[in-house]
Amino acid sequence: MSMQLNPSEISELIKERIKDFDASAEARTEGTVVSLTDGITRIHGLADAMQGEMLEFPNDTFGLALNLEQDSVGAVVLGDYEHIVEGDTVKCTGRILEVPVGDGLLGRVVDSLGHQLMVKARLIHHRRRRSKRWRPE
């Protein structure tokens, strides 16, 4: 015995499925950590990553995309990487690595992202610049 639907039932079924359909889309590109060795990660799924782009790892940790290959991206983690494990999700930020610049940094000890390591007073900087720039002619 085969069950047949009449046209009005089919129409109602389609309308119900369309009503319940969630068409949310996210613009971020995400990938998965497939290996991690001494702060160097291999990430699968970041097809739109750019050379020098900041990547967001779990726990507000950032990395830098360096080696762009067809199926994977090689990246260096900028900071503590002990909490990162295989299978973690990594997101593209769409931003090339930038660091704070200005006279407020004179005499300060900062990490690779410009965060103070020895806090004496509030760090005041007014601008951020890409870490790699063409030299002035």
mmCIF file with all atom_site columns, C-alpha atoms in Angstrom:
data_model
loop_
_atom_site.group_PDB
_atom_site.id
_atom_site.type_symbol
_atom_site.label_atom_id
_atom_site.label_alt_id
_atom_site.label_comp_id
_atom_site.label_asym_id
_atom_site.label_entity_id
_atom_site.label_seq_id
_atom_site.pdbx_PDB_ins_code
_atom_site.Cartn_x
_atom_site.Cartn_y
_atom_site.Cartn_z
_atom_site.occupancy
_atom_site.B_iso_or_equiv
_atom_site.pdbx_formal_charge
_atom_site.auth_seq_id
_atom_site.auth_comp_id
_atom_site.auth_asym_id
_atom_site.auth_atom_id
_atom_site.pdbx_PDB_model_num
ATOM 1   C CA . MET A 1 1   ? 0.000  0.000  0.000  1.00 0.00 ? 1   MET A CA 1
ATOM 2   C CA . SER A 1 2   ? 1.420  3.330  -0.985 1.00 0.00 ? 2   SER A CA 1
ATOM 3   C CA . MET A 1 3   ? 0.263  6.476  0.691  1.00 0.00 ? 3   MET A CA 1
ATOM 4   C CA . GLN A 1 4   ? -0.718 9.293  -1.633 1.00 0.00 ? 4   GLN A CA 1
ATOM 5   C CA . LEU A 1 5   ? -1.036 12.926 -0.699 1.00 0.00 ? 5   LEU A CA 1
ATOM 6   C CA . ASN A 1 6   ? -3.474 15.205 -2.389 1.00 0.00 ? 6   ASN A CA 1
ATOM 7   C CA . PRO A 1 7   ? -2.230 18.573 -3.739 1.00 0.00 ? 7   PRO A CA 1
ATOM 8   C CA . SER A 1 8   ? -3.643 20.602 -0.832 1.00 0.00 ? 8   SER A CA 1
ATOM 9   C CA . GLU A 1 9   ? -1.770 18.434 1.712  1.00 0.00 ? 9   GLU A CA 1
ATOM 10  C CA . ILE A 1 10  ? 1.457  18.829 -0.236 1.00 0.00 ? 10  ILE A CA 1
ATOM 11  C CA . SER A 1 11  ? 0.971  22.585 -0.344 1.00 0.00 ? 11  SER A CA 1
ATOM 12  C CA . GLU A 1 12  ? 0.356  22.734 3.422  1.00 0.00 ? 12  GLU A CA 1
ATOM 13  C CA . LEU A 1 13  ? 3.399  20.572 4.114  1.00 0.00 ? 13  LEU A CA 1
ATOM 14  C CA . ILE A 1 14  ? 5.632  22.830 2.002  1.00 0.00 ? 14  ILE A CA 1
ATOM 15  C CA . LYS A 1 15  ? 4.260  25.983 3.675  1.00 0.00 ? 15  LYS A CA 1
ATOM 16  C CA . GLU A 1 16  ? 4.915  24.498 7.118  1.00 0.00 ? 16  GLU A CA 1
ATOM 17  C CA . ARG A 1 17  ? 8.493  23.556 6.224  1.00 0.00 ? 17  ARG A CA 1
ATOM 18  C CA . ILE A 1 18  ? 9.159  27.034 4.790  1.00 0.00 ? 18  ILE A CA 1
ATOM 19  C CA . LYS A 1 19  ? 7.748  28.669 7.934  1.00 0.00 ? 19  LYS A CA 1
ATOM 20  C CA . ASP A 1 20  ? 10.045 26.578 10.156 1.00 0.00 ? 20  ASP A CA 1
ATOM 21  C CA . PHE A 1 21  ? 13.116 27.066 7.959  1.00 0.00 ? 21  PHE A CA 1
ATOM 22  C CA . ASP A 1 22  ? 15.941 29.014 9.643  1.00 0.00 ? 22  ASP A CA 1
ATOM 23  C CA . ALA A 1 23  ? 17.968 30.771 6.956  1.00 0.00 ? 23  ALA A CA 1
ATOM 24  C CA . SER A 1 24  ? 20.608 32.351 9.153  1.00 0.00 ? 24  SER A CA 1
ATOM 25  C CA . ALA A 1 25  ? 24.016 32.813 7.584  1.00 0.00 ? 25  ALA A CA 1
ATOM 26  C CA . GLU A 1 26  ? 27.233 33.896 9.215  1.00 0.00 ? 26  GLU A CA 1
ATOM 27  C CA . ALA A 1 27  ? 29.888 35.815 7.322  1.00 0.00 ? 27  ALA A CA 1
ATOM 28  C CA . ARG A 1 28  ? 32.806 34.474 9.364  1.00 0.00 ? 28  ARG A CA 1
ATOM 29  C CA . THR A 1 29  ? 35.045 31.823 8.013  1.00 0.00 ? 29  THR A CA 1
ATOM 30  C CA . GLU A 1 30  ? 35.732 29.090 10.534 1.00 0.00 ? 30  GLU A CA 1
ATOM 31  C CA . GLY A 1 31  ? 38.196 26.245 10.628 1.00 0.00 ? 31  GLY A CA 1
ATOM 32  C CA . THR A 1 32  ? 39.306 23.435 12.895 1.00 0.00 ? 32  THR A CA 1
ATOM 33  C CA . VAL A 1 33  ? 42.681 22.878 14.542 1.00 0.00 ? 33  VAL A CA 1
ATOM 34  C CA . VAL A 1 34  ? 44.054 19.599 13.189 1.00 0.00 ? 34  VAL A CA 1
ATOM 35  C CA . SER A 1 35  ? 47.490 19.771 14.822 1.00 0.00 ? 35  SER A CA 1
ATOM 36  C CA . LEU A 1 36  ? 49.393 21.900 17.339 1.00 0.00 ? 36  LEU A CA 1
ATOM 37  C CA . THR A 1 37  ? 53.128 21.715 17.989 1.00 0.00 ? 37  THR A CA 1
ATOM 38  C CA . ASP A 1 38  ? 55.024 24.305 20.049 1.00 0.00 ? 38  ASP A CA 1
ATOM 39  C CA . GLY A 1 39  ? 52.577 27.089 19.219 1.00 0.00 ? 39  GLY A CA 1
ATOM 40  C CA . ILE A 1 40  ? 52.425 26.308 15.494 1.00 0.00 ? 40  ILE A CA 1
ATOM 41  C CA . THR A 1 41  ? 48.994 25.147 14.345 1.00 0.00 ? 41  THR A CA 1
ATOM 42  C CA . ARG A 1 42  ? 47.659 23.509 11.224 1.00 0.00 ? 42  ARG A CA 1
ATOM 43  C CA . ILE A 1 43  ? 44.040 24.548 10.590 1.00 0.00 ? 43  ILE A CA 1
ATOM 44  C CA . HIS A 1 44  ? 41.604 22.982 8.137  1.00 0.00 ? 44  HIS A CA 1
ATOM 45  C CA . GLY A 1 45  ? 38.696 24.975 6.680  1.00 0.00 ? 45  GLY A CA 1
ATOM 46  C CA . LEU A 1 46  ? 39.967 28.561 6.461  1.00 0.00 ? 46  LEU A CA 1
ATOM 47  C CA . ALA A 1 47  ? 39.719 28.888 2.686  1.00 0.00 ? 47  ALA A CA 1
ATOM 48  C CA . ASP A 1 48  ? 39.361 32.693 2.807  1.00 0.00 ? 48  ASP A CA 1
ATOM 49  C CA . ALA A 1 49  ? 42.204 33.424 5.249  1.00 0.00 ? 49  ALA A CA 1
ATOM 50  C CA . MET A 1 50  ? 44.672 36.127 4.196  1.00 0.00 ? 50  MET A CA 1
ATOM 51  C CA . GLN A 1 51  ? 48.440 36.146 4.630  1.00 0.00 ? 51  GLN A CA 1
ATOM 52  C CA . GLY A 1 52  ? 49.188 37.939 7.914  1.00 0.00 ? 52  GLY A CA 1
ATOM 53  C CA . GLU A 1 53  ? 45.551 37.853 9.077  1.00 0.00 ? 53  GLU A CA 1
ATOM 54  C CA . MET A 1 54  ? 44.769 37.646 12.778 1.00 0.00 ? 54  MET A CA 1
ATOM 55  C CA . LEU A 1 55  ? 42.935 34.440 13.676 1.00 0.00 ? 55  LEU A CA 1
ATOM 56  C CA . GLU A 1 56  ? 40.797 34.055 16.791 1.00 0.00 ? 56  GLU A CA 1
ATOM 57  C CA . PHE A 1 57  ? 41.304 30.917 18.877 1.00 0.00 ? 57  PHE A CA 1
ATOM 58  C CA . PRO A 1 58  ? 39.285 29.964 21.996 1.00 0.00 ? 58  PRO A CA 1
ATOM 59  C CA . ASN A 1 59  ? 39.720 32.023 25.215 1.00 0.00 ? 59  ASN A CA 1
ATOM 60  C CA . ASP A 1 60  ? 40.527 35.309 23.425 1.00 0.00 ? 60  ASP A CA 1
ATOM 61  C CA . THR A 1 61  ? 43.794 33.955 22.071 1.00 0.00 ? 61  THR A CA 1
ATOM 62  C CA . PHE A 1 62  ? 44.982 35.217 18.709 1.00 0.00 ? 62  PHE A CA 1
ATOM 63  C CA . GLY A 1 63  ? 47.207 33.770 16.049 1.00 0.00 ? 63  GLY A CA 1
ATOM 64  C CA . LEU A 1 64  ? 48.739 34.880 12.788 1.00 0.00 ? 64  LEU A CA 1
ATOM 65  C CA . ALA A 1 65  ? 48.055 33.121 9.468  1.00 0.00 ? 65  ALA A CA 1
ATOM 66  C CA . LEU A 1 66  ? 51.392 32.544 7.768  1.00 0.00 ? 66  LEU A CA 1
ATOM 67  C CA . ASN A 1 67  ? 51.347 29.498 5.520  1.00 0.00 ? 67  ASN A CA 1
ATOM 68  C CA . LEU A 1 68  ? 48.340 29.413 3.177  1.00 0.00 ? 68  LEU A CA 1
ATOM 69  C CA . GLU A 1 69  ? 47.911 26.075 1.453  1.00 0.00 ? 69  GLU A CA 1
ATOM 70  C CA . GLN A 1 70  ? 45.099 24.615 -0.627 1.00 0.00 ? 70  GLN A CA 1
ATOM 71  C CA . ASP A 1 71  ? 43.583 22.490 2.149  1.00 0.00 ? 71  ASP A CA 1
ATOM 72  C CA . SER A 1 72  ? 44.981 24.054 5.305  1.00 0.00 ? 72  SER A CA 1
ATOM 73  C CA . VAL A 1 73  ? 46.498 27.116 6.939  1.00 0.00 ? 73  VAL A CA 1
ATOM 74  C CA . GLY A 1 74  ? 49.632 27.188 9.059  1.00 0.00 ? 74  GLY A CA 1
ATOM 75  C CA . ALA A 1 75  ? 49.483 29.729 11.872 1.00 0.00 ? 75  ALA A CA 1
ATOM 76  C CA . VAL A 1 76  ? 51.543 30.781 14.858 1.00 0.00 ? 76  VAL A CA 1
ATOM 77  C CA . VAL A 1 77  ? 49.740 31.356 18.163 1.00 0.00 ? 77  VAL A CA 1
ATOM 78  C CA . LEU A 1 78  ? 50.515 34.764 19.678 1.00 0.00 ? 78  LEU A CA 1
ATOM 79  C CA . GLY A 1 79  ? 50.503 34.014 23.379 1.00 0.00 ? 79  GLY A CA 1
ATOM 80  C CA . ASP A 1 80  ? 49.742 31.042 25.595 1.00 0.00 ? 80  ASP A CA 1
ATOM 81  C CA . TYR A 1 81  ? 48.719 27.995 23.594 1.00 0.00 ? 81  TYR A CA 1
ATOM 82  C CA . GLU A 1 82  ? 48.469 25.386 26.360 1.00 0.00 ? 82  GLU A CA 1
ATOM 83  C CA . HIS A 1 83  ? 44.637 25.448 26.310 1.00 0.00 ? 83  HIS A CA 1
ATOM 84  C CA . ILE A 1 84  ? 44.343 24.926 22.534 1.00 0.00 ? 84  ILE A CA 1
ATOM 85  C CA . VAL A 1 85  ? 43.621 21.335 21.487 1.00 0.00 ? 85  VAL A CA 1
ATOM 86  C CA . GLU A 1 86  ? 42.939 19.504 18.243 1.00 0.00 ? 86  GLU A CA 1
ATOM 87  C CA . GLY A 1 87  ? 39.325 20.037 17.211 1.00 0.00 ? 87  GLY A CA 1
ATOM 88  C CA . ASP A 1 88  ? 39.084 23.620 18.530 1.00 0.00 ? 88  ASP A CA 1
ATOM 89  C CA . THR A 1 89  ? 37.307 26.132 16.295 1.00 0.00 ? 89  THR A CA 1
ATOM 90  C CA . VAL A 1 90  ? 39.336 28.994 14.799 1.00 0.00 ? 90  VAL A CA 1
ATOM 91  C CA . LYS A 1 91  ? 37.759 32.098 13.227 1.00 0.00 ? 91  LYS A CA 1
ATOM 92  C CA . CYS A 1 92  ? 39.066 34.539 10.643 1.00 0.00 ? 92  CYS A CA 1
ATOM 93  C CA . THR A 1 93  ? 38.894 38.134 11.864 1.00 0.00 ? 93  THR A CA 1
ATOM 94  C CA . GLY A 1 94  ? 39.318 39.859 8.510  1.00 0.00 ? 94  GLY A CA 1
ATOM 95  C CA . ARG A 1 95  ? 42.050 42.055 10.037 1.00 0.00 ? 95  ARG A CA 1
ATOM 96  C CA . ILE A 1 96  ? 45.730 42.045 9.157  1.00 0.00 ? 96  ILE A CA 1
ATOM 97  C CA . LEU A 1 97  ? 47.939 42.077 12.283 1.00 0.00 ? 97  LEU A CA 1
ATOM 98  C CA . GLU A 1 98  ? 48.037 45.585 13.763 1.00 0.00 ? 98  GLU A CA 1
ATOM 99  C CA . VAL A 1 99  ? 50.014 46.871 16.725 1.00 0.00 ? 99  VAL A CA 1
ATOM 100 C CA . PRO A 1 100 ? 49.691 50.081 18.762 1.00 0.00 ? 100 PRO A CA 1
ATOM 101 C CA . VAL A 1 101 ? 52.144 52.850 17.905 1.00 0.00 ? 101 VAL A CA 1
ATOM 102 C CA . GLY A 1 102 ? 53.045 56.201 19.435 1.00 0.00 ? 102 GLY A CA 1
ATOM 103 C CA . ASP A 1 103 ? 55.198 57.948 22.014 1.00 0.00 ? 103 ASP A CA 1
ATOM 104 C CA . GLY A 1 104 ? 53.214 56.308 24.830 1.00 0.00 ? 104 GLY A CA 1
ATOM 105 C CA . LEU A 1 105 ? 55.022 53.046 24.054 1.00 0.00 ? 105 LEU A CA 1
ATOM 106 C CA . LEU A 1 106 ? 58.506 54.443 24.687 1.00 0.00 ? 106 LEU A CA 1
ATOM 107 C CA . GLY A 1 107 ? 60.187 52.518 27.499 1.00 0.00 ? 107 GLY A CA 1
ATOM 108 C CA . ARG A 1 108 ? 57.331 49.992 27.769 1.00 0.00 ? 108 ARG A CA 1
ATOM 109 C CA . VAL A 1 109 ? 57.598 46.223 27.558 1.00 0.00 ? 109 VAL A CA 1
ATOM 110 C CA . VAL A 1 110 ? 54.793 44.845 25.384 1.00 0.00 ? 110 VAL A CA 1
ATOM 111 C CA . ASP A 1 111 ? 53.908 41.476 23.849 1.00 0.00 ? 111 ASP A CA 1
ATOM 112 C CA . SER A 1 112 ? 53.400 40.709 20.161 1.00 0.00 ? 112 SER A CA 1
ATOM 113 C CA . LEU A 1 113 ? 49.916 42.294 20.208 1.00 0.00 ? 113 LEU A CA 1
ATOM 114 C CA . GLY A 1 114 ? 50.951 45.447 22.090 1.00 0.00 ? 114 GLY A CA 1
ATOM 115 C CA . HIS A 1 115 ? 49.652 44.425 25.539 1.00 0.00 ? 115 HIS A CA 1
ATOM 116 C CA . GLN A 1 116 ? 51.759 45.691 28.460 1.00 0.00 ? 116 GLN A CA 1
ATOM 117 C CA . LEU A 1 117 ? 53.763 43.051 30.280 1.00 0.00 ? 117 LEU A CA 1
ATOM 118 C CA . MET A 1 118 ? 55.096 45.261 33.077 1.00 0.00 ? 118 MET A CA 1
ATOM 119 C CA . VAL A 1 119 ? 52.238 47.503 34.173 1.00 0.00 ? 119 VAL A CA 1
ATOM 120 C CA . LYS A 1 120 ? 53.455 50.772 35.694 1.00 0.00 ? 120 LYS A CA 1
ATOM 121 C CA . ALA A 1 121 ? 50.819 53.133 34.399 1.00 0.00 ? 121 ALA A CA 1
ATOM 122 C CA . ARG A 1 122 ? 48.033 53.068 31.869 1.00 0.00 ? 122 ARG A CA 1
ATOM 123 C CA . LEU A 1 123 ? 49.341 52.608 28.345 1.00 0.00 ? 123 LEU A CA 1
ATOM 124 C CA . ILE A 1 124 ? 48.255 55.470 26.119 1.00 0.00 ? 124 ILE A CA 1
ATOM 125 C CA . HIS A 1 125 ? 48.484 55.020 22.381 1.00 0.00 ? 125 HIS A CA 1
ATOM 126 C CA . HIS A 1 126 ? 46.504 56.820 19.762 1.00 0.00 ? 126 HIS A CA 1
ATOM 127 C CA . ARG A 1 127 ? 47.053 54.820 16.612 1.00 0.00 ? 127 ARG A CA 1
ATOM 128 C CA . ARG A 1 128 ? 47.351 51.266 15.389 1.00 0.00 ? 128 ARG A CA 1
ATOM 129 C CA . ARG A 1 129 ? 49.350 50.294 12.344 1.00 0.00 ? 129 ARG A CA 1
ATOM 130 C CA . ARG A 1 130 ? 49.830 47.122 10.391 1.00 0.00 ? 130 ARG A CA 1
ATOM 131 C CA . SER A 1 131 ? 52.895 45.235 11.524 1.00 0.00 ? 131 SER A CA 1
ATOM 132 C CA . LYS A 1 132 ? 54.175 44.904 7.950  1.00 0.00 ? 132 LYS A CA 1
ATOM 133 C CA . ARG A 1 133 ? 54.244 48.051 5.854  1.00 0.00 ? 133 ARG A CA 1
ATOM 134 C CA . TRP A 1 134 ? 56.103 49.234 2.833  1.00 0.00 ? 134 TRP A CA 1
ATOM 135 C CA . ARG A 1 135 ? 58.973 51.481 3.780  1.00 0.00 ? 135 ARG A CA 1
ATOM 136 C CA . PRO A 1 136 ? 58.697 55.130 2.727  1.00 0.00 ? 136 PRO A CA 1
ATOM 137 C CA . GLU A 1 137 ? 60.620 56.068 -0.406 1.00 0.00 ? 137 GLU A CA 1
#
